[in-house]
Coordinates of C-alpha atoms and ligand atoms in Angstrom, one line a residue:
M1493 CA -64.5 12.3 26.4
P1494 CA -64.7 12.5 22.5
N1495 CA -67.5 10.7 20.2
Y1496 CA -67.9 9.5 17.0
T1497 CA -70.6 9.2 14.2
A1498 CA -69.6 7.5 11.3
P1499 CA -70.4 9.4 8.2
V1500 CA -72.4 6.6 6.2
A1501 CA -74.2 9.2 4.3
D1502 CA -70.8 10.4 2.8
M1503 CA -69.4 7.0 1.9
L1504 CA -73.1 5.9 -0.1
F1505 CA -72.5 8.7 -2.0
I1506 CA -69.2 8.0 -3.1
L1507 CA -69.3 4.5 -3.3
H1508 CA -72.5 4.5 -5.3
D1509 CA -73.6 8.1 -6.9
V1510 CA -69.5 9.0 -7.8
L1511 CA -67.8 5.7 -7.8
G1512 CA -71.2 4.1 -9.3
L1513 CA -71.2 1.1 -8.0
D1514 CA -73.8 -1.0 -7.8
D1515 CA -75.9 -2.9 -4.6
R1516 CA -76.7 0.1 -2.6
E1517 CA -79.2 -1.6 -0.1
T1518 CA -76.4 -4.0 0.4
S1519 CA -74.2 -1.2 1.4
E1520 CA -76.5 0.4 3.5
A1521 CA -77.2 -2.6 5.5
V1522 CA -73.0 -3.1 5.9
L1523 CA -71.8 0.5 6.6
T1524 CA -75.3 1.0 8.9
E1525 CA -74.6 -2.2 11.2
A1526 CA -70.6 -1.2 10.9
A1527 CA -71.8 2.2 12.2
R1528 CA -73.3 0.5 15.3
F1529 CA -70.3 -1.5 16.0
A1530 CA -67.7 1.1 15.1
E1531 CA -69.7 3.1 17.7
N1532 CA -71.1 1.2 20.5
V1533 CA -68.5 -1.7 21.5
L1534 CA -64.9 0.0 19.6
Q1535 CA -65.4 3.7 20.2
P1536 CA -66.3 3.5 24.7
L1537 CA -62.8 1.5 24.6
N1538 CA -60.5 4.0 22.9
R1539 CA -60.0 5.6 26.1
T1540 CA -59.0 2.8 28.0
G1541 CA -56.9 1.2 26.0
D1542 CA -54.8 4.7 25.6
E1543 CA -54.9 4.6 30.0
D1544 CA -53.6 0.9 30.8
G1545 CA -52.1 -0.3 27.6
A1546 CA -51.5 -4.3 26.5
K1547 CA -48.9 -5.6 29.2
L1548 CA -47.1 -8.6 29.4
E1549 CA -47.3 -10.9 32.3
G1550 CA -45.6 -14.1 32.7
G1551 CA -44.4 -14.5 29.1
S1552 CA -48.0 -13.6 27.4
V1553 CA -49.8 -10.3 26.5
I1554 CA -52.6 -9.2 27.9
T1555 CA -55.4 -7.2 25.7
V1556 CA -56.8 -4.3 27.6
P1557 CA -60.1 -5.5 29.3
G1558 CA -62.7 -5.3 26.7
F1559 CA -60.4 -6.3 23.5
K1560 CA -60.6 -9.9 23.9
Q1561 CA -64.4 -10.1 23.9
A1562 CA -64.5 -7.5 21.2
Y1563 CA -62.4 -9.0 18.9
H1564 CA -64.5 -11.8 19.4
S1565 CA -67.4 -10.0 18.6
F1566 CA -65.6 -8.3 15.1
V1567 CA -65.2 -11.8 14.1
E1568 CA -69.2 -13.4 14.7
G1569 CA -70.0 -10.6 13.6
G1570 CA -68.0 -11.9 9.8
W1571 CA -66.3 -7.8 9.7
Q1572 CA -62.5 -9.8 8.6
S1573 CA -64.2 -12.4 5.8
L1574 CA -66.4 -9.2 4.2
A1575 CA -64.4 -8.0 1.2
C1576 CA -62.1 -12.2 0.8
A1577 CA -62.8 -14.1 -2.0
T1578 CA -65.8 -16.2 -2.2
E1579 CA -63.6 -19.2 -2.9
H1580 CA -62.0 -18.4 0.3
G1581 CA -65.2 -18.6 2.4
G1582 CA -65.2 -14.8 2.7
Q1583 CA -68.2 -12.6 1.3
G1584 CA -66.4 -11.0 -1.1
L1585 CA -68.8 -7.7 -1.3
G1586 CA -65.6 -5.8 -2.3
T1587 CA -62.3 -3.3 -1.2
P1588 CA -64.7 -0.2 -0.9
L1589 CA -66.7 -1.1 1.5
Q1590 CA -63.8 -2.9 3.4
F1591 CA -62.5 0.5 3.2
A1592 CA -65.6 2.0 4.4
V1593 CA -66.1 -0.6 7.3
A1594 CA -61.9 -0.3 8.4
E1595 CA -62.4 3.8 7.8
M1596 CA -65.2 3.3 10.6
I1597 CA -62.9 0.9 13.0
N1598 CA -59.8 3.2 13.0
A1599 CA -62.0 6.2 13.5
A1600 CA -63.6 5.0 17.2
N1601 CA -60.4 2.8 17.9
I1602 CA -56.9 2.8 16.3
S1603 CA -55.1 0.1 18.2
F1604 CA -57.6 -2.3 17.6
S1605 CA -58.0 -2.1 13.8
L1606 CA -54.5 -3.2 13.6
A1607 CA -55.2 -7.1 14.0
P1608 CA -57.6 -7.1 11.4
L1609 CA -55.5 -4.5 9.0
L1610 CA -52.0 -7.0 9.2
T1611 CA -54.8 -10.4 9.3
A1612 CA -56.0 -9.1 5.7
G1613 CA -52.4 -8.5 4.4
A1614 CA -51.5 -11.8 5.7
Y1615 CA -54.8 -13.1 4.0
H1616 CA -53.5 -11.5 0.4
A1617 CA -50.0 -13.0 0.9
L1618 CA -51.4 -16.4 1.7
S1619 CA -54.0 -16.7 -1.2
A1620 CA -51.3 -15.4 -3.6
H1621 CA -48.1 -17.2 -2.8
G1622 CA -49.2 -20.0 -0.7
S1623 CA -49.0 -23.7 -1.4
E1624 CA -52.4 -25.4 -2.1
D1625 CA -51.5 -27.2 1.7
L1626 CA -50.7 -24.3 3.6
K1627 CA -53.9 -22.3 2.3
Q1628 CA -56.0 -25.6 3.1
R1629 CA -54.6 -25.4 6.7
Y1630 CA -54.9 -21.1 7.6
L1631 CA -56.6 -19.4 4.8
P1632 CA -60.4 -20.3 6.5
K1633 CA -59.2 -19.1 9.9
L1634 CA -57.6 -15.9 8.5
V1635 CA -60.8 -14.9 6.7
S1636 CA -63.0 -15.9 9.4
G1637 CA -60.3 -13.9 11.6
E1638 CA -60.3 -16.4 14.3
W1639 CA -56.5 -16.3 13.6
P1640 CA -55.4 -13.1 13.5
G1641 CA -51.6 -12.8 10.9
T1642 CA -48.8 -10.6 11.5
M1643 CA -45.8 -9.2 10.1
C1644 CA -42.3 -9.5 10.7
L1645 CA -39.8 -7.8 9.3
T1646 CA -38.6 -5.3 11.2
E1647 CA -35.0 -6.3 13.4
P1648 CA -33.0 -4.1 15.3
Q1649 CA -30.4 -3.5 12.9
C1650 CA -32.8 -3.6 10.1
G1651 CA -35.8 -1.4 9.5
T1652 CA -36.1 0.8 6.3
D1653 CA -33.3 -1.4 4.6
L1654 CA -34.5 -5.0 4.5
G1655 CA -31.4 -5.9 3.1
L1656 CA -29.7 -5.9 6.0
L1657 CA -32.1 -9.1 7.5
K1658 CA -30.6 -11.4 9.4
S1659 CA -32.7 -13.6 10.6
R1660 CA -32.2 -17.2 9.3
A1661 CA -34.3 -20.4 8.3
A1662 CA -32.6 -24.3 8.0
P1663 CA -34.9 -26.4 5.9
N1664 CA -35.5 -29.3 7.8
T1665 CA -36.0 -33.1 6.2
D1666 CA -40.4 -32.8 6.1
G1667 CA -40.0 -30.1 3.9
S1668 CA -40.6 -27.3 7.1
Y1669 CA -38.1 -25.1 8.0
T1670 CA -36.7 -23.9 11.4
I1671 CA -36.4 -19.9 12.3
T1672 CA -34.0 -18.1 14.8
G1673 CA -33.7 -14.8 14.8
T1674 CA -35.2 -11.8 16.9
K1675 CA -37.4 -9.3 15.5
I1676 CA -38.7 -6.5 17.0
F1677 CA -42.0 -3.8 16.9
I1678 CA -43.9 -6.5 16.2
T1679 CA -47.4 -5.5 16.4
Y1680 CA -50.4 -8.0 18.0
G1681 CA -47.0 -10.1 18.3
D1682 CA -48.7 -12.1 20.8
H1683 CA -52.3 -12.1 22.8
D1684 CA -54.7 -13.0 24.3
M1685 CA -57.5 -12.2 21.8
A1686 CA -57.4 -15.8 19.7
D1687 CA -56.0 -19.2 20.1
N1688 CA -54.1 -18.8 17.6
I1689 CA -51.7 -16.4 15.7
V1690 CA -50.3 -16.8 11.8
H1691 CA -46.9 -15.4 11.9
L1692 CA -46.1 -13.8 8.2
V1693 CA -41.8 -13.6 8.4
L1694 CA -38.8 -12.4 6.6
A1695 CA -35.5 -14.3 7.2
R1696 CA -32.5 -16.1 4.9
L1697 CA -31.6 -19.3 3.9
P1698 CA -28.1 -21.1 4.1
E1699 CA -26.4 -19.7 1.3
A1700 CA -28.7 -16.8 0.2
P1701 CA -27.0 -14.0 -1.5
A1702 CA -26.8 -10.8 0.8
G1703 CA -29.1 -8.2 0.4
V1704 CA -32.6 -7.7 -0.4
K1705 CA -32.2 -11.0 -2.9
G1706 CA -31.6 -13.2 -0.6
I1707 CA -34.6 -13.1 1.9
S1708 CA -37.2 -15.7 1.4
L1709 CA -40.9 -15.3 3.5
F1710 CA -42.4 -18.1 5.6
L1711 CA -45.6 -19.2 8.0
C1712 CA -44.4 -19.3 11.5
P1713 CA -48.0 -20.1 13.6
K1714 CA -47.9 -20.0 17.2
V1715 CA -49.4 -23.2 17.8
L1716 CA -48.5 -25.9 15.8
D1717 CA -51.0 -28.7 14.1
T1718 CA -50.2 -30.3 17.4
G1719 CA -51.4 -28.5 19.6
D1720 CA -48.0 -28.0 21.1
R1721 CA -46.9 -24.0 21.4
N1722 CA -44.7 -23.5 19.0
A1723 CA -40.4 -21.6 19.6
V1724 CA -41.7 -18.0 19.2
K1725 CA -42.2 -15.9 22.2
C1726 CA -42.7 -12.0 22.9
T1727 CA -40.1 -11.3 25.1
A1728 CA -40.6 -7.7 25.6
L1729 CA -43.6 -4.7 25.0
E1730 CA -42.3 -1.2 24.1
K1731 CA -43.5 1.7 25.9
K1732 CA -44.6 3.8 23.4
M1733 CA -46.4 7.7 22.3
G1734 CA -49.6 6.4 21.0
I1735 CA -51.6 3.4 20.2
K1736 CA -50.7 2.1 23.8
A1737 CA -53.8 -0.7 23.2
S1738 CA -51.9 -2.2 20.3
P1739 CA -48.7 -4.6 21.9
T1740 CA -46.1 -3.9 19.7
C1741 CA -43.7 -6.9 20.3
V1742 CA -40.2 -8.0 20.3
M1743 CA -40.1 -11.5 18.9
N1744 CA -37.6 -14.2 19.5
F1745 CA -38.1 -17.4 16.9
D1746 CA -35.9 -19.6 18.9
G1747 CA -35.6 -22.5 16.5
A1748 CA -39.2 -22.1 15.4
T1749 CA -41.3 -24.2 13.2
A1750 CA -42.0 -22.9 9.8
W1751 CA -43.2 -23.3 6.4
I1752 CA -41.7 -21.2 3.3
V1753 CA -44.5 -19.4 1.3
G1754 CA -43.9 -18.5 -2.2
E1755 CA -40.4 -19.4 -4.2
P1756 CA -37.2 -19.3 -2.3
H1757 CA -35.3 -15.6 -2.4
R1758 CA -38.1 -14.3 -3.5
G1759 CA -40.0 -13.4 -0.1
L1760 CA -39.9 -9.8 -0.6
A1761 CA -41.5 -9.5 -3.4
C1762 CA -44.6 -11.9 -2.0
M1763 CA -43.9 -9.6 1.7
F1764 CA -44.6 -6.8 -1.0
T1765 CA -48.6 -8.2 -1.5
M1766 CA -49.2 -7.8 2.0
M1767 CA -47.4 -4.7 2.7
N1768 CA -49.0 -2.9 -0.7
D1769 CA -52.3 -3.7 0.9
A1770 CA -51.0 -2.4 3.9
R1771 CA -50.1 0.4 3.1
L1772 CA -53.5 1.0 1.8
L1773 CA -55.0 0.6 4.9
V1774 CA -52.4 2.6 7.0
G1775 CA -53.7 5.5 4.7
I1776 CA -57.3 4.7 6.1
Q1777 CA -56.3 4.8 9.3
G1778 CA -54.6 8.3 9.1
L1779 CA -58.4 9.5 7.3
G1780 CA -60.3 7.7 10.3
L1781 CA -58.2 9.5 12.9
A1782 CA -58.5 12.8 10.9
S1783 CA -62.9 12.0 10.5
A1784 CA -62.9 11.5 14.0
A1785 CA -60.5 14.5 15.3
I1786 CA -62.5 17.0 13.6
Q1787 CA -65.8 15.6 14.0
N1788 CA -65.2 16.4 18.0
A1789 CA -63.2 19.8 17.1
T1790 CA -66.6 21.0 15.1
S1791 CA -69.0 19.7 18.2
Y1792 CA -66.7 22.2 20.3
A1793 CA -66.6 24.7 18.3
R1794 CA -70.7 25.0 18.4
T1795 CA -70.8 25.1 22.2
R1796 CA -67.5 27.3 23.0
L1797 CA -68.1 30.7 23.6
Q1798 CA -65.0 33.3 23.0
M1799 CA -65.5 36.5 21.9
R1800 CA -67.6 38.1 19.2
A1801 CA -67.7 37.5 15.1
P1802 CA -65.5 39.9 13.6
T1803 CA -69.6 41.5 11.6
G1804 CA -70.8 41.7 15.5
P1805 CA -72.8 39.2 18.0
K1806 CA -74.3 35.9 16.5
N1807 CA -75.6 35.0 20.2
P1808 CA -76.7 38.0 20.9
E1809 CA -78.3 36.9 23.7
G1810 CA -75.2 34.5 25.0
P1811 CA -72.0 36.3 26.8
A1812 CA -69.9 35.2 23.9
D1813 CA -70.5 33.8 20.1
P1814 CA -69.3 30.3 19.7
I1815 CA -66.2 30.0 18.8
I1816 CA -66.9 28.6 15.0
V1817 CA -68.0 32.2 14.2
H1818 CA -64.1 32.9 14.0
P1819 CA -62.7 32.6 10.0
D1820 CA -59.8 31.7 11.8
I1821 CA -61.5 28.3 13.7
R1822 CA -63.1 28.1 10.0
R1823 CA -60.3 27.3 8.4
L1824 CA -59.2 24.7 11.1
L1825 CA -62.0 23.1 10.5
L1826 CA -62.9 23.7 6.9
T1827 CA -59.9 22.8 5.3
N1828 CA -59.5 19.3 7.0
R1829 CA -63.2 19.1 6.0
A1830 CA -62.4 19.5 2.5
M1831 CA -59.1 17.2 2.7
I1832 CA -61.3 14.4 4.7
E1833 CA -63.2 14.1 1.8
G1834 CA -61.8 14.5 -0.2
C1835 CA -58.8 11.6 0.6
R1836 CA -62.2 9.4 1.3
A1837 CA -62.9 9.4 -2.6
L1838 CA -59.5 9.0 -3.3
A1839 CA -58.9 5.8 -0.9
L1840 CA -62.2 4.6 -2.3
W1841 CA -61.6 4.8 -6.0
V1842 CA -58.4 3.2 -5.3
A1843 CA -60.7 0.4 -3.6
Q1844 CA -62.3 -0.1 -6.7
E1845 CA -59.4 -0.3 -9.1
L1846 CA -58.0 -3.0 -6.8
D1847 CA -60.7 -5.0 -7.6
I1848 CA -61.3 -4.2 -11.1
S1849 CA -57.3 -5.1 -11.5
H1850 CA -58.4 -8.6 -10.0
K1851 CA -61.8 -9.2 -11.9
H1852 CA -62.5 -7.5 -15.1
A1853 CA -63.1 -9.5 -17.9
D1854 CA -61.2 -7.2 -20.1
P1855 CA -57.8 -7.7 -19.7
A1856 CA -56.3 -3.7 -21.0
R1857 CA -58.5 -2.5 -18.2
R1858 CA -57.4 -4.8 -15.6
Q1859 CA -53.5 -3.6 -16.3
Q1860 CA -54.9 0.3 -16.7
A1861 CA -56.3 -0.8 -13.2
E1862 CA -53.7 -2.2 -11.9
D1863 CA -51.2 0.8 -13.0
R1864 CA -53.9 2.9 -11.0
V1865 CA -53.2 1.2 -8.0
A1866 CA -49.4 0.7 -7.9
L1867 CA -49.1 5.0 -9.0
L1868 CA -51.3 6.1 -6.1
T1869 CA -50.6 3.7 -3.3
P1870 CA -47.8 5.6 -2.0
V1871 CA -49.8 8.9 -2.8
V1872 CA -53.1 7.5 -0.7
K1873 CA -50.4 5.8 2.5
S1874 CA -49.0 9.4 2.3
M1875 CA -51.4 12.2 2.2
L1876 CA -54.1 10.4 4.1
T1877 CA -51.5 9.9 7.3
D1878 CA -49.8 13.5 6.8
L1879 CA -53.5 14.4 6.9
G1880 CA -54.3 12.2 10.1
S1881 CA -51.7 13.8 12.6
Q1882 CA -52.6 17.5 11.2
A1883 CA -56.0 17.5 11.8
A1884 CA -55.0 15.8 15.0
N1885 CA -53.0 19.1 15.7
D1886 CA -55.6 21.3 14.3
G1887 CA -58.5 19.4 16.2
V1888 CA -56.4 20.8 19.5
Q1889 CA -55.5 23.9 18.0
V1890 CA -59.7 24.0 18.2
H1891 CA -59.9 23.2 21.2
G1892 CA -57.7 25.6 22.6
G1893 CA -55.9 25.0 26.2
H1894 CA -58.3 22.4 26.6
G1895 CA -57.3 20.3 23.7
F1896 CA -53.9 19.9 26.1
I1897 CA -55.3 18.7 28.8
R1898 CA -56.7 14.9 28.5
D1899 CA -60.2 14.8 29.5
T1900 CA -61.5 16.2 25.7
G1901 CA -59.7 13.4 24.3
A1902 CA -58.1 15.5 21.1
E1903 CA -54.7 14.8 22.1
Q1904 CA -55.1 11.5 22.5
F1905 CA -55.5 11.7 18.7
V1906 CA -52.6 13.6 18.2
R1907 CA -49.8 10.4 20.0
D1908 CA -52.2 7.7 17.9
A1909 CA -52.1 9.0 14.5
R1910 CA -48.1 9.7 14.0
I1911 CA -47.4 6.2 14.0
C1912 CA -48.9 6.1 10.7
Q1913 CA -47.0 8.6 8.7
I1914 CA -43.9 5.8 9.9
Y1915 CA -44.9 2.0 9.9
E1916 CA -45.5 0.3 6.4
G1917 CA -42.6 2.3 4.5
T1918 CA -42.0 5.6 5.8
N1919 CA -43.8 8.1 4.2
G1920 CA -40.6 10.0 2.7
I1921 CA -40.1 6.6 1.4
Q1922 CA -43.4 6.4 0.0
A1923 CA -42.2 9.2 -1.5
L1924 CA -38.7 7.8 -3.0
D1925 CA -41.1 4.9 -4.8
L1926 CA -43.7 7.4 -5.9
V1927 CA -40.6 9.5 -7.8
G1928 CA -38.2 6.4 -8.1
R1929 CA -40.2 3.8 -9.1
K1930 CA -43.9 4.9 -10.3
V1931 CA -43.1 7.2 -12.3
P1932 CA -40.4 5.9 -14.6
M1933 CA -42.2 2.6 -14.5
H1934 CA -42.8 1.3 -18.0
E1935 CA -41.9 5.0 -19.5
G1936 CA -44.3 6.7 -18.0
R1937 CA -47.2 4.8 -19.0
L1938 CA -49.1 4.9 -15.3
V1939 CA -48.4 8.6 -14.8
A1940 CA -49.4 9.1 -18.6
D1941 CA -52.9 7.2 -18.1
F1942 CA -53.6 9.1 -15.1
F1943 CA -53.1 12.6 -16.6
A1944 CA -55.1 11.5 -19.5
T1945 CA -57.6 10.4 -17.1
V1946 CA -57.7 13.9 -15.4
T1947 CA -57.6 16.0 -18.1
N1948 CA -60.1 13.8 -20.0
H1949 CA -62.7 14.5 -17.5
I1950 CA -61.5 18.3 -16.9
R1951 CA -62.5 18.1 -20.9
Q1952 CA -65.6 16.4 -20.8
S1953 CA -66.8 18.8 -17.6
P1954 CA -69.8 21.2 -18.3
A1955 CA -69.3 24.8 -18.8
T1956 CA -71.2 25.2 -14.6
M1957 CA -68.0 23.4 -13.0
A1958 CA -65.2 26.1 -14.4
E1959 CA -64.9 27.4 -11.2
F1960 CA -63.9 24.1 -10.6
T1961 CA -61.9 22.9 -13.3
T1962 CA -60.1 26.0 -14.2
P1963 CA -57.7 25.7 -10.8
L1964 CA -57.7 22.2 -11.5
S1965 CA -56.4 22.7 -14.6
V1966 CA -53.6 24.9 -13.0
A1967 CA -52.4 22.5 -11.0
V1968 CA -52.0 20.0 -13.4
K1969 CA -49.9 21.8 -15.6
N1970 CA -47.6 22.8 -12.0
L1971 CA -48.1 18.5 -12.3
E1972 CA -46.3 18.5 -15.5
E1973 CA -43.9 20.6 -15.1
A1974 CA -42.7 19.0 -12.1
T1975 CA -42.8 15.2 -13.4
T1976 CA -41.2 16.6 -16.9
W1977 CA -38.2 17.9 -14.5
L1978 CA -38.2 14.7 -12.7
T1979 CA -37.9 12.5 -16.3
R1980 CA -34.8 15.1 -17.1
N1981 CA -33.1 14.6 -14.1
A1982 CA -34.0 11.0 -13.5
N1983 CA -30.3 10.2 -14.1
N1984 CA -29.6 12.1 -11.0
R1985 CA -31.2 10.7 -7.7
E1986 CA -30.0 13.2 -5.6
E1987 CA -32.3 15.6 -7.4
T1988 CA -35.3 12.9 -7.7
A1989 CA -35.2 12.4 -3.6
S1990 CA -34.4 15.9 -2.7
A1991 CA -37.6 16.9 -4.6
A1992 CA -39.4 13.9 -3.6
T1993 CA -42.0 14.7 -0.6
D1994 CA -42.9 18.0 -2.7
Y1995 CA -43.8 16.2 -5.7
L1996 CA -46.0 13.4 -4.0
R1997 CA -47.8 16.3 -2.2
L1998 CA -48.6 18.3 -5.5
F1999 CA -49.1 14.8 -7.2
G2000 CA -51.8 14.2 -4.0
L2001 CA -53.5 17.4 -4.2
V2002 CA -54.2 17.1 -7.8
A2003 CA -55.8 13.7 -7.3
I2004 CA -57.8 14.7 -4.6
G2005 CA -58.7 18.0 -7.2
H2006 CA -59.9 15.3 -9.6
M2007 CA -62.0 13.4 -6.9
W2008 CA -63.7 16.7 -5.6
C2009 CA -65.0 17.7 -9.2
R2010 CA -66.5 14.1 -9.6
M2011 CA -68.2 14.6 -6.5
V2012 CA -69.1 18.4 -7.4
A2013 CA -70.7 16.8 -10.6
H2014 CA -72.8 14.4 -8.4
A2015 CA -74.0 16.8 -5.5
T2016 CA -77.9 17.3 -5.2
P2017 CA -78.4 21.0 -5.2
Q2018 CA -79.8 20.5 -1.5
S2019 CA -75.8 19.3 -1.2
P2020 CA -72.8 21.3 1.0
K2021 CA -70.4 19.4 -1.2
P2022 CA -70.1 22.2 -3.7
A2023 CA -69.5 24.7 -0.7
V2024 CA -67.1 22.4 0.2
A2025 CA -65.8 22.1 -2.5
R2026 CA -65.0 26.0 -2.6
V2027 CA -62.2 25.7 0.5
Y2028 CA -60.3 23.0 -1.6
F2029 CA -60.1 25.1 -4.7
T2030 CA -59.1 28.1 -3.2
K2031 CA -57.9 27.3 0.2
I2032 CA -55.0 24.3 -0.4
L2033 CA -54.9 23.8 -4.3
P2034 CA -53.4 26.5 -4.7
E2035 CA -50.4 25.3 -2.9
T2036 CA -49.3 23.5 -5.6
A2037 CA -47.6 26.2 -7.4
S2038 CA -45.3 26.9 -4.3
L2039 CA -44.9 22.7 -4.5
L2040 CA -43.3 23.3 -8.5
A2041 CA -41.0 25.8 -7.0
R2042 CA -39.7 23.8 -4.1
V2043 CA -39.1 20.2 -6.6
M2044 CA -37.4 22.3 -9.3
S2045 CA -35.1 24.1 -6.5
G2046 CA -33.3 20.5 -6.3
A2047 CA -31.2 19.2 -4.7
V2048 CA -28.5 22.0 -4.1
P2049 CA -29.7 24.4 -1.1
L2050 CA -29.9 20.4 1.1
M2051 CA -26.8 18.8 -0.3
A2052 CA -24.3 22.1 0.5
L2053 CA -23.3 21.6 3.8
P2054 CA -21.2 19.0 5.2
G2055 CA -23.1 16.5 7.6
E2056 CA -21.6 17.6 10.7
D2057 CA -22.9 21.2 9.9
V2058 CA -26.6 20.5 8.8
Ligands
FAD166 C1 -45.9 0.8 16.9 C2 -45.0 0.9 15.7 C3 -45.2 -0.8 15.0 C4 -44.1 -1.3 13.7 N1 -44.9 -2.5 13.6 C5 -44.8 -3.6 12.7 C6 -44.8 -5.0 12.4 O1 -45.9 -5.0 12.8 N2 -44.3 -5.4 12.2 C7 -42.7 -5.3 11.3 O2 -41.8 -5.5 10.8 N3 -42.4 -3.3 11.9 C8 -43.4 -2.6 12.3 N4 -42.9 -1.4 12.6 C9 -41.2 -1.0 12.3 C10 -41.8 0.3 10.8 O3 -42.4 -0.4 9.8 C11 -40.2 0.7 11.4 O4 -40.4 1.5 11.9 C12 -40.7 1.4 9.7 O5 -39.9 1.2 8.5 C13 -39.2 2.4 9.7 O6 -37.4 1.4 10.0 P1 -37.3 2.4 11.3 O7 -37.9 2.3 12.5 O8 -35.8 1.2 11.3 O9 -36.2 4.1 11.2 P2 -35.2 3.7 9.7 O10 -35.0 2.8 8.8 O11 -34.3 3.1 10.7 O12 -35.1 5.5 9.1 C14 -34.9 6.5 10.3 C15 -35.0 8.0 9.4 O13 -34.6 7.2 8.4 C16 -34.9 7.9 7.0 N5 -34.6 7.1 5.5 C17 -33.9 5.9 6.0 N6 -33.4 5.2 4.7 C18 -33.7 6.7 3.8 C19 -33.7 6.6 2.8 N7 -33.3 5.8 1.2 N8 -34.2 8.0 1.6 C20 -34.5 8.9 2.7 N9 -35.2 8.9 4.0 C21 -34.5 7.4 4.7 C22 -36.6 6.7 7.0 O14 -37.6 7.6 6.5 C23 -36.6 7.7 8.2 O15 -37.1 9.0 8.7 C24 -43.1 -0.5 13.6 C25 -43.1 0.8 13.9 C26 -43.8 0.6 15.1 C27 -42.8 2.0 15.9

């Protein structure tokens, strides 16, 4: 059975030593308490959640025993309101701390984490775009978590391509709307953990233009202010590969009462406020799973005895050496550790920039921070969720055949991690967002700031950092060359789309390399950070050269065959 110990010390190091945030004492108190909740309340429910799964009984979704109580403890502990603005009744403790806590919750129990994740997104969308009346009625309960939120986009014919959406909204004389349609794959669309659920639903008004320009956003509660049940219900639950305790619902809106959020036909822009936040948090899901999977694999590798070390016995009294002596096991554990710690630093940096983009006194600094968040959101979502799957698979490999057997829990991480690469916009779509929107945005302003940030840091680093900054400079050159290639081919969308996934990884590896340089610069002499950084700079970062070659190989190799011969 897996165990989980939250990496509180590493999180504090990144938040306060590397990113320079103040009030370490508060962070330490919050993270220590969050670690207790994740380790002692959520983690023990992870296995039974997977085995029992959520159930649909008599038209209502029943969560796995223990989830309801855990959710009540979560709300009572004030965990949902941690980063919400104080003017909305939140604690205003900031996004970096929220992300660190979210990593722990995901590592302990990803199925549970989805309810708070979507509630946080609904809070952002409503606080940014809702009318005063709607905010008064719904924000306090979303902030506390008493009424969790959902995100209702997907329909059977409409997944990535939201322009195909069919659900309808008809205006009523009292200012409300009536929603009709079927949504699928709705996470926590129904459950018994709360008295009410706040659905944010995309639908079309009468006479709306076709495509994405004709979509509006609505708030549709499960229970109306009168106490009556609204005409929205879960008609089926999906049977799925992982995250089995998180109900994935088919939702029927059968003349349900709702209120518009934001302007008519501008719903997609409003929903993007929710989705951008959710994309970063889905990245955190991948990171949390990677961390838990590799922690368990490392413990196993310290105790499993097989064969002798290549340099001779390290455990001469025993029948064999622990497998942690073998270089290939080291490769599996340490390459993942280097990615996990680098990705953690990257995500927390983006969280810090997110807060700066809202709160900094200087508008130019706010703009720079907004640019950084926009550029790095698809990178964080994809890199961290790819890591989640890779680390979970490598965790199974370290366990050998025992990893394939349910008892070790290693295989559950693989099944749970897989969805993170798909929902909130598949990783392929994140890559298209990076090359098609973010890189060319404002004539390359976002990407130019990123290059300036990384190269200035390299230039200002002392000579003692050369073993790290020199390979990073090479990787930056590879990324610059790939960016020039993209810009040159900007008018040929087949070329840029063919390069997108490789370009995103190249971008991500440079961003993580930048964070590693920042971490090593702050590491104490006793810290293992420089040793782990060496793994990153020698075993992982050189991949940027092959990624550049793949980017520049263009579309022809992929598009030469006709569809029927692929
Ligand atoms: C467990 C689970 C929970 C979910 N929770 C929610 C939820 O709470 N709310 C909600 O609204 N939705 C939810 N979803 C839906 C999820 O967001 C979609 O499944 C996802 O966006 C992909 O849509 P699709 O499944 O229709 O795939 P499709 O859109 O059919 O895509 C299939 C493949 O084609 C690729 N593709 C499509 N277009 C392009 C393109 N232009 N270029 C390159 N590749 C392309 C995709 O990347 C993908 O690999 C959930 C799904 C699951 C499985």
